[in-house]
XYZ file of C-alpha atoms in Angstrom:
151
model
C 64.246 69.990 115.486
C 67.905 70.997 113.498
C 67.618 72.019 109.651
C 69.546 73.005 108.101
C 66.366 74.639 105.176
C 65.865 78.696 106.175
C 62.279 78.945 105.045
C 60.503 82.010 105.877
C 56.689 81.790 106.484
C 56.439 84.431 104.032
C 56.907 82.035 101.539
C 54.760 79.543 102.883
C 51.585 81.729 102.748
C 52.801 82.903 99.184
C 52.371 78.780 98.256
C 49.073 78.824 100.035
C 47.990 81.688 98.554
C 48.667 80.264 95.196
C 46.948 76.647 96.457
C 43.946 78.854 96.873
C 43.730 80.943 94.086
C 44.265 77.377 91.509
C 40.892 76.214 93.412
C 39.641 79.739 93.002
C 40.005 80.012 89.396
C 39.018 75.662 89.293
C 35.343 75.990 91.664
C 34.819 79.165 89.787
C 34.947 77.966 86.422
C 32.994 75.166 87.349
C 30.334 77.226 89.014
C 30.157 79.102 86.170
C 29.993 76.532 83.673
C 27.204 74.945 85.920
C 25.335 77.857 85.735
C 24.691 78.742 82.335
C 23.756 74.869 81.711
C 21.302 74.751 84.742
C 19.950 78.308 83.244
C 19.673 76.435 79.646
C 17.690 73.304 80.742
C 16.212 75.268 83.352
C 15.062 78.386 82.548
C 16.871 80.055 85.574
C 17.531 79.941 89.566
C 20.550 78.273 90.760
C 21.400 74.805 91.431
C 22.553 73.537 95.159
C 25.910 72.142 92.595
C 25.914 75.763 91.327
C 25.523 77.577 94.589
C 28.224 74.565 96.652
C 30.977 75.928 94.052
C 30.704 79.210 93.868
C 30.800 79.439 98.332
C 34.313 77.206 97.496
C 35.352 79.516 95.641
C 34.575 82.566 97.775
C 35.577 80.602 100.375
C 39.410 80.636 98.991
C 38.801 84.351 98.183
C 38.245 84.442 102.277
C 41.459 82.924 102.868
C 43.604 84.588 100.056
C 42.517 87.731 102.077
C 43.618 86.158 105.413
C 47.162 84.791 103.992
C 48.318 88.472 102.762
C 47.079 89.562 106.039
C 48.975 87.528 107.951
C 52.255 87.821 106.098
C 52.213 91.745 107.411
C 52.778 90.001 110.973
C 56.216 90.634 112.080
C 56.410 88.144 115.321
C 58.202 84.969 114.697
C 55.730 83.634 117.889
C 52.204 84.747 115.856
C 53.663 83.295 113.211
C 54.289 80.145 114.373
C 51.028 79.848 115.981
C 48.933 80.969 112.686
C 51.426 77.984 110.626
C 50.013 75.212 112.933
C 46.608 76.336 111.801
C 47.676 76.428 108.669
C 49.031 73.032 109.004
C 46.452 71.627 110.511
C 43.897 72.806 107.837
C 44.992 71.941 104.496
C 46.082 68.255 106.336
C 42.177 67.753 107.318
C 41.450 68.372 104.010
C 43.892 66.497 102.482
C 42.468 63.545 105.001
C 38.532 64.282 103.674
C 39.639 64.388 100.095
C 40.943 61.321 100.519
C 37.997 60.247 102.364
C 34.905 61.526 100.347
C 36.674 61.867 96.743
C 40.022 59.464 95.893
C 39.289 60.772 91.989
C 40.508 64.112 92.802
C 44.082 63.344 92.748
C 45.341 66.612 91.365
C 43.744 68.251 94.197
C 45.121 65.516 96.842
C 48.474 66.015 95.802
C 47.919 69.852 95.934
C 47.165 69.997 99.581
C 49.107 67.004 100.669
C 52.051 68.974 99.196
C 51.276 72.635 100.725
C 50.422 70.710 103.944
C 54.254 69.169 104.047
C 55.830 72.468 102.769
C 53.813 74.069 105.834
C 55.405 71.409 107.962
C 59.095 72.010 107.132
C 58.183 75.722 107.361
C 57.262 75.076 110.577
C 60.318 73.444 111.956
C 62.191 75.491 110.114
C 60.711 78.347 112.535
C 60.754 77.144 115.183
C 65.050 76.878 114.880
C 64.475 80.758 113.900
C 62.994 81.201 116.968
C 65.226 79.433 118.822
C 68.215 81.183 117.546
C 66.591 84.834 118.249
C 66.070 83.818 122.073
C 69.860 83.636 121.895
C 70.773 86.321 120.428
C 70.606 90.045 121.149
C 69.019 92.759 119.872
C 71.340 95.810 119.062
C 69.137 98.365 122.027
C 69.995 95.779 124.235
C 74.021 95.273 123.046
C 73.294 99.785 123.455
C 71.609 99.485 127.177
C 74.490 96.921 128.336
C 77.338 99.069 127.133
C 75.625 101.925 128.600
C 75.615 99.737 131.682
C 79.729 98.689 131.795
C 80.865 102.624 131.282
C 79.204 103.477 134.644
C 80.874 100.308 136.916
């Protein structure tokens, strides 16, 4: 697919980090409020709701760390594989949110937008990989010149 927009994979990772950070902040806040309410009502211990919200926050923190590690990868083909996984992941979350909890409109829109952005980045990356195949590196140009001088 020929796109006139050239989006680097790093931008998609930054957008995913931003969305994960938003979800992390929201569920950390909700978990701490639920913990405080549970502690006041029942005098201590942990509720299932508190643990679930804290677990979602922990998962988002791990995803943020993974996305930061993905930024450091230089190979475009590896980025293509990672972006496919990210697209599938965000799309799955989007579909599950629609099925399970239609009332969380903001999370549905947020995951839909980041999924769409990952898809556009993936198409742009496909074009960049095709362009990279058709170009020679500096070392290849040097070697071809050296070969031409010998003949």
